[in-house]
Coordinates of C-alpha atoms in Angstrom, one line a residue:
M1 CA 0.0 0.0 0.0
T2 CA 1.2 3.5 -0.8
D3 CA 0.2 6.9 0.4
A4 CA 1.1 8.5 -2.9
I5 CA -1.7 10.3 -4.8
R6 CA -2.0 10.5 -8.5
R7 CA -2.0 14.2 -9.2
H8 CA -2.5 14.3 -13.0
D9 CA -4.9 13.0 -15.6
P10 CA -3.2 10.1 -17.3
L11 CA -5.4 10.6 -20.4
V12 CA -3.9 14.0 -21.1
K13 CA -1.2 14.1 -23.8
S14 CA 0.9 16.9 -25.1
F15 CA 2.9 17.6 -28.2
A16 CA 5.6 19.7 -26.4
S17 CA 8.4 17.2 -26.0
D18 CA 9.1 13.4 -25.9
N19 CA 10.4 14.3 -22.4
Y20 CA 6.8 14.8 -21.3
A21 CA 6.0 11.1 -21.9
G22 CA 6.0 8.6 -19.0
V23 CA 8.2 5.5 -18.7
H24 CA 7.7 2.6 -21.1
P25 CA 6.0 -0.2 -19.2
E26 CA 8.7 -2.7 -20.2
I27 CA 11.3 -0.4 -18.7
L28 CA 9.3 -0.1 -15.5
Q29 CA 9.3 -3.9 -15.3
A30 CA 13.1 -3.9 -15.7
I31 CA 13.5 -1.4 -12.8
A32 CA 11.4 -3.6 -10.6
L33 CA 13.5 -6.6 -11.6
A34 CA 16.7 -4.9 -10.5
N35 CA 15.2 -3.6 -7.3
E36 CA 15.4 -6.6 -4.9
G37 CA 18.4 -7.1 -2.7
H38 CA 21.7 -5.3 -2.6
Q39 CA 24.2 -4.5 -5.4
I40 CA 27.6 -2.8 -5.3
A41 CA 27.2 0.9 -5.8
Y42 CA 28.8 3.4 -8.2
G43 CA 28.7 1.1 -11.3
A44 CA 30.3 -2.0 -9.9
D45 CA 27.0 -3.8 -10.1
V46 CA 26.1 -6.8 -12.4
Y47 CA 23.7 -4.7 -14.6
T48 CA 26.3 -2.1 -15.5
E49 CA 28.8 -4.8 -16.2
A50 CA 26.3 -6.5 -18.5
L51 CA 25.6 -3.2 -20.2
Q52 CA 29.0 -3.1 -21.8
E53 CA 28.2 -6.1 -23.9
V54 CA 24.8 -4.7 -24.8
F55 CA 26.3 -1.5 -26.2
R56 CA 29.1 -3.4 -28.0
R57 CA 26.5 -5.3 -29.9
H58 CA 25.3 -2.0 -31.3
F59 CA 28.6 -0.1 -31.6
G60 CA 31.3 -2.6 -31.9
P61 CA 33.8 -4.4 -29.7
A62 CA 35.8 -1.2 -28.7
A63 CA 32.8 0.6 -27.4
E64 CA 32.7 1.6 -23.7
V65 CA 29.6 2.9 -22.0
W66 CA 29.5 5.3 -19.1
P67 CA 26.0 5.9 -17.7
V68 CA 25.1 9.4 -16.4
F69 CA 22.0 11.1 -15.1
N70 CA 21.0 13.4 -18.0
G71 CA 21.7 14.7 -21.4
T72 CA 23.4 17.9 -20.5
G73 CA 25.6 15.9 -18.1
A74 CA 26.5 13.5 -20.9
N75 CA 27.5 16.3 -23.3
V76 CA 29.5 18.1 -20.6
V77 CA 31.3 14.9 -19.5
A78 CA 32.0 13.8 -23.1
L79 CA 33.3 17.2 -24.3
R80 CA 35.3 17.8 -21.2
A81 CA 37.0 14.5 -21.6
M82 CA 37.8 15.3 -25.3
T83 CA 39.3 18.7 -24.8
A84 CA 42.0 20.6 -22.9
H85 CA 41.2 23.9 -21.2
W86 CA 42.5 25.9 -24.2
E87 CA 40.5 24.0 -26.8
A88 CA 37.1 24.6 -28.4
V89 CA 34.1 22.9 -29.9
V90 CA 32.7 23.7 -33.3
C91 CA 28.9 23.2 -33.5
A92 CA 25.8 24.5 -35.3
E93 CA 24.4 27.7 -34.0
S94 CA 21.2 25.8 -33.3
A95 CA 22.9 23.0 -31.4
H96 CA 21.4 22.0 -28.1
I97 CA 24.8 22.5 -26.3
H98 CA 24.7 26.1 -27.4
T99 CA 21.0 27.0 -27.1
D100 CA 19.5 24.9 -24.4
E101 CA 22.0 23.9 -21.8
G102 CA 22.3 27.1 -19.9
G103 CA 25.9 27.6 -20.7
A104 CA 26.9 24.3 -19.1
P105 CA 29.6 23.4 -21.6
E106 CA 31.2 26.8 -21.0
R107 CA 30.7 27.0 -17.2
A108 CA 31.0 23.3 -16.2
A109 CA 33.4 22.1 -18.9
G110 CA 35.3 25.4 -19.2
L111 CA 35.5 25.2 -23.0
K112 CA 34.7 27.6 -25.9
L113 CA 31.8 26.9 -28.3
L114 CA 32.5 28.1 -31.9
T115 CA 29.1 28.3 -33.6
V116 CA 28.2 28.2 -37.2
P117 CA 24.8 29.3 -38.7
T118 CA 23.2 26.5 -40.7
P119 CA 20.0 26.5 -42.7
D120 CA 18.9 23.1 -41.5
G121 CA 20.7 22.4 -38.3
K122 CA 23.4 20.3 -40.1
L123 CA 27.1 21.0 -40.4
T124 CA 29.1 20.2 -43.5
P125 CA 32.9 20.1 -44.0
E126 CA 32.7 23.6 -45.6
L127 CA 30.7 25.0 -42.7
I128 CA 33.1 23.5 -40.2
D129 CA 35.9 25.4 -41.9
R130 CA 34.3 28.7 -41.0
Q131 CA 35.5 28.1 -37.4
A132 CA 38.2 25.4 -37.8
W133 CA 41.1 27.7 -38.3
G134 CA 43.8 29.5 -36.2
F135 CA 45.6 26.3 -35.2
G136 CA 48.7 27.3 -33.3
D137 CA 47.5 30.8 -32.8
E138 CA 47.8 31.5 -29.0
H139 CA 45.2 34.3 -29.3
R140 CA 42.4 31.9 -30.5
A141 CA 40.7 29.0 -28.7
Q142 CA 42.0 26.0 -30.5
P143 CA 39.4 24.1 -32.4
K144 CA 39.5 20.4 -31.2
V145 CA 36.1 18.9 -31.4
V146 CA 33.2 19.0 -34.0
S147 CA 29.9 18.3 -32.3
I148 CA 26.9 17.3 -34.4
T149 CA 23.4 16.3 -33.3
Q150 CA 21.4 13.3 -34.6
S151 CA 18.6 14.1 -35.1
T152 CA 19.1 17.9 -35.1
E153 CA 17.2 20.5 -33.2
L154 CA 15.4 21.3 -36.5
G155 CA 14.3 17.7 -36.9
T156 CA 16.6 16.9 -39.7
L157 CA 18.8 13.8 -40.1
Y158 CA 22.4 13.3 -41.2
T159 CA 22.9 10.3 -43.6
P160 CA 25.8 8.0 -42.7
E161 CA 27.6 9.4 -45.7
E162 CA 27.3 13.0 -44.5
I163 CA 28.6 12.1 -41.0
K164 CA 31.5 10.1 -42.6
A165 CA 32.4 13.2 -44.6
I166 CA 32.4 15.3 -41.5
C167 CA 34.5 12.8 -39.6
D168 CA 37.0 12.4 -42.4
H169 CA 37.4 16.2 -42.7
A170 CA 37.7 16.7 -38.9
H171 CA 40.2 14.0 -38.5
S172 CA 42.3 15.4 -41.4
L173 CA 42.5 18.6 -39.3
G174 CA 43.6 16.8 -36.2
M175 CA 40.1 17.3 -34.6
L176 CA 37.7 14.8 -33.0
V177 CA 34.0 14.3 -33.5
H178 CA 31.3 14.1 -30.9
L179 CA 27.7 13.1 -31.7
D180 CA 24.9 14.4 -29.4
G181 CA 22.5 11.5 -29.8
S182 CA 19.7 12.5 -27.5
R183 CA 17.3 11.1 -30.2
I184 CA 19.7 8.6 -31.7
T185 CA 17.1 5.8 -31.7
I186 CA 14.7 8.0 -33.7
A187 CA 17.4 8.7 -36.2
A188 CA 18.4 5.0 -36.7
A189 CA 14.8 4.0 -37.1
A190 CA 14.0 6.8 -39.5
L191 CA 17.1 6.0 -41.6
D192 CA 16.4 2.2 -41.2
V193 CA 20.1 1.5 -40.4
P194 CA 22.0 0.2 -37.4
M195 CA 23.1 2.9 -35.0
R196 CA 26.7 2.0 -35.7
A197 CA 26.2 2.9 -39.4
F198 CA 26.4 6.7 -38.6
T199 CA 28.6 6.5 -35.5
T200 CA 31.3 3.8 -35.3
D201 CA 31.4 3.0 -39.0
A202 CA 31.3 6.7 -40.0
G203 CA 34.2 7.6 -37.7
V204 CA 32.5 9.3 -34.7
D205 CA 34.8 9.3 -31.7
V206 CA 32.4 9.8 -28.8
L207 CA 28.7 10.0 -28.5
S208 CA 26.1 11.0 -26.0
F209 CA 23.3 8.4 -26.0
G210 CA 19.8 9.5 -25.1
G211 CA 17.6 7.3 -23.0
T212 CA 15.0 9.6 -21.4
K213 CA 13.4 10.6 -24.7
A214 CA 13.3 7.0 -25.8
G215 CA 11.1 6.0 -22.8
M216 CA 13.4 5.6 -19.8
M217 CA 12.7 7.2 -16.5
F218 CA 16.0 8.9 -16.3
G219 CA 19.5 8.3 -17.6
E220 CA 21.8 8.9 -20.6
A221 CA 25.2 7.6 -21.4
V222 CA 28.6 8.6 -22.8
V223 CA 29.7 6.0 -25.3
V224 CA 33.4 6.1 -26.2
L225 CA 34.1 4.6 -29.6
N226 CA 37.7 5.8 -29.9
P227 CA 39.5 5.3 -26.5
D228 CA 42.3 7.6 -27.7
A229 CA 39.8 10.5 -27.9
V230 CA 39.2 10.9 -24.2
R231 CA 41.2 11.4 -21.0
G232 CA 40.2 11.0 -17.4
L233 CA 36.5 10.3 -18.1
R234 CA 36.2 8.2 -15.0
Y235 CA 37.2 11.2 -12.9
I236 CA 35.4 13.8 -14.9
R237 CA 32.1 11.9 -14.5
K238 CA 32.5 12.2 -10.8
T239 CA 33.7 15.8 -10.6
Q240 CA 30.8 16.8 -12.9
M241 CA 28.3 15.2 -10.5
Q242 CA 27.2 12.5 -13.0
L243 CA 28.2 9.4 -11.1
A244 CA 25.1 7.6 -9.9
S245 CA 25.4 5.6 -6.7
K246 CA 22.6 3.3 -7.5
M247 CA 23.7 2.9 -11.1
R248 CA 22.0 -0.4 -11.6
F249 CA 18.7 1.4 -12.1
V250 CA 20.1 3.4 -15.0
S251 CA 21.9 0.4 -16.5
V252 CA 18.9 -2.0 -16.4
Q253 CA 16.8 0.6 -18.2
F254 CA 19.3 0.7 -21.0
E255 CA 19.4 -3.1 -21.1
A256 CA 15.6 -3.2 -21.5
L257 CA 15.7 -0.6 -24.2
L258 CA 18.6 -2.0 -26.2
A259 CA 18.9 -5.7 -25.7
G260 CA 15.9 -6.4 -27.8
D261 CA 13.9 -4.3 -30.2
L262 CA 12.1 -2.0 -27.7
W263 CA 14.1 1.0 -28.9
R264 CA 13.1 0.4 -32.5
R265 CA 9.5 -0.2 -31.8
S266 CA 9.2 2.9 -29.7
A267 CA 11.0 5.0 -32.3
R268 CA 8.9 3.8 -35.2
N269 CA 5.7 4.7 -33.3
A270 CA 6.9 8.2 -32.6
L271 CA 8.0 8.6 -36.3
A272 CA 4.7 7.3 -37.6
M273 CA 2.7 9.6 -35.4
A274 CA 4.8 12.6 -36.5
R275 CA 4.1 11.8 -40.1
R276 CA 0.4 11.3 -39.4
L277 CA 0.3 14.7 -37.7
A278 CA 2.1 16.5 -40.5
D279 CA -0.2 14.9 -43.1
A280 CA -3.3 15.9 -41.1
V281 CA -2.4 19.6 -40.6
R282 CA -1.0 20.2 -44.1
G283 CA -4.6 20.1 -45.4
I284 CA -5.8 22.8 -43.0
P285 CA -5.9 26.3 -44.6
G286 CA -3.8 28.7 -42.6
V287 CA -1.3 26.1 -41.4
E288 CA 2.2 25.9 -43.0
V289 CA 4.7 23.1 -42.5
P290 CA 7.9 24.7 -43.5
R291 CA 10.4 21.9 -42.8
P292 CA 10.7 18.3 -43.8
V293 CA 9.4 15.8 -41.3
E294 CA 12.4 13.5 -40.9
A295 CA 12.3 12.7 -37.2
N296 CA 9.6 12.9 -34.6
A297 CA 9.2 16.7 -34.8
V298 CA 6.7 18.7 -36.8
F299 CA 7.4 22.4 -37.3
A300 CA 4.4 24.6 -38.3
I301 CA 3.6 28.2 -38.7
L302 CA 0.2 29.3 -37.3
P303 CA -1.5 32.7 -36.7
R304 CA -0.4 33.9 -33.3
D305 CA -3.9 34.0 -31.9
V306 CA -4.4 30.4 -32.9
T307 CA -1.2 29.4 -31.2
E308 CA -2.2 31.2 -28.0
R309 CA -5.7 29.5 -27.9
L310 CA -4.3 26.1 -28.8
Q311 CA -1.7 26.2 -26.1
K312 CA -4.5 26.5 -23.5
R313 CA -5.7 23.1 -24.7
Y314 CA -2.4 21.4 -25.5
R315 CA 1.1 22.0 -24.3
F316 CA 3.7 22.7 -27.1
Y317 CA 6.5 25.3 -27.6
T318 CA 6.8 28.3 -29.8
W319 CA 10.0 27.9 -31.7
N320 CA 10.4 31.3 -33.3
E321 CA 8.4 34.2 -31.9
A322 CA 9.2 36.4 -34.9
T323 CA 7.8 34.0 -37.5
G324 CA 5.1 32.3 -35.4
E325 CA 6.8 28.9 -36.0
V326 CA 5.9 26.2 -33.4
R327 CA 7.2 22.7 -32.7
W328 CA 5.1 19.6 -32.1
M329 CA 6.8 16.5 -30.8
T330 CA 5.5 12.9 -30.7
A331 CA 6.7 10.1 -28.4
F332 CA 6.7 6.3 -28.0
D333 CA 3.2 6.5 -26.4
T334 CA 1.5 8.9 -28.8
T335 CA -1.5 7.2 -30.4
E336 CA -3.4 7.8 -33.6
A337 CA -6.3 9.0 -31.5
D338 CA -4.0 11.6 -29.8
V339 CA -2.9 12.9 -33.2
D340 CA -6.3 13.0 -34.7
A341 CA -7.7 14.9 -31.7
F342 CA -4.9 17.4 -31.8
A343 CA -5.2 18.0 -35.6
A344 CA -9.0 18.5 -35.1
A345 CA -8.2 21.1 -32.4
V346 CA -5.9 22.9 -34.8
A347 CA -8.6 23.0 -37.4
E348 CA -11.2 24.2 -34.9
E349 CA -9.0 27.0 -33.7
I350 CA -8.1 28.1 -37.3
R351 CA -11.8 28.3 -38.1
S352 CA -12.4 30.3 -34.9
S353 CA -9.9 32.9 -36.1
V354 CA -11.6 33.5 -39.4

């Protein structure tokens, strides 16, 4: 018996973020499975030990996984381990590490972000060269890492070939490549390729692996694909406050997600629901979908008054105040009924504004 009280309506869904979704039932079962008895703390447990082999099946025999609490922590730990204090990270201007992490890479990791404007959230070798210069100049932060996001903040995807071109170019400059994979499972399912196709096989050195958006309760991971790309990660994870004492509860979630096909099933549902939503709203007069729907994000432009009324019924974020562009996200638990009800609400509010 518990004294806890359910304080929300479980039937209410939103289109604000896949972070809003609950925990996948299969992952909840895994947490309960790991809960009985005692296990060694701080990652010396049997679940974290087994997790190494789970990740190696996805990323190759050299992969090493370091579970952490959250996405910002994963990025900070990874980038700090890849750089010296005088070195810098080249990233897209829209990158999450630049726009949505509160300055954590600069404040916590003590590094410089060198940003590049991009039309679609994606870097190219040519765009990287706008900031990858000044090597040996003591007056300039030294470019050391290229950080890309898969899928990007604008919902776009890199092909394996595009990432390989970036890695080849970065490595030719003596730089390393970090991939922010907060939605890596979405990307792999959308591209219909193994995750290693655009990471290990493309030449990525280190990646941040997202679990929370994929249906976990909490937890992300730093995955080292090139052991020569990092230094002191074991100690950095601790000093950046990302070492979980009861790590088995992070690790067992990843095992439930990745040992079978749960990650793919969940991602495919989110992708299908995003496409269904895009198809539904494209036919509504007054709604524009300005970006391709490649991942589980739908960007739309609505009249401002429609957005304000619709946000009283459903949670979602305004992406660009100047243009009126909004972002709608789907998740592993989004249903066709959820999408259809939301699209009907959009149409209803559009009609009300005429």
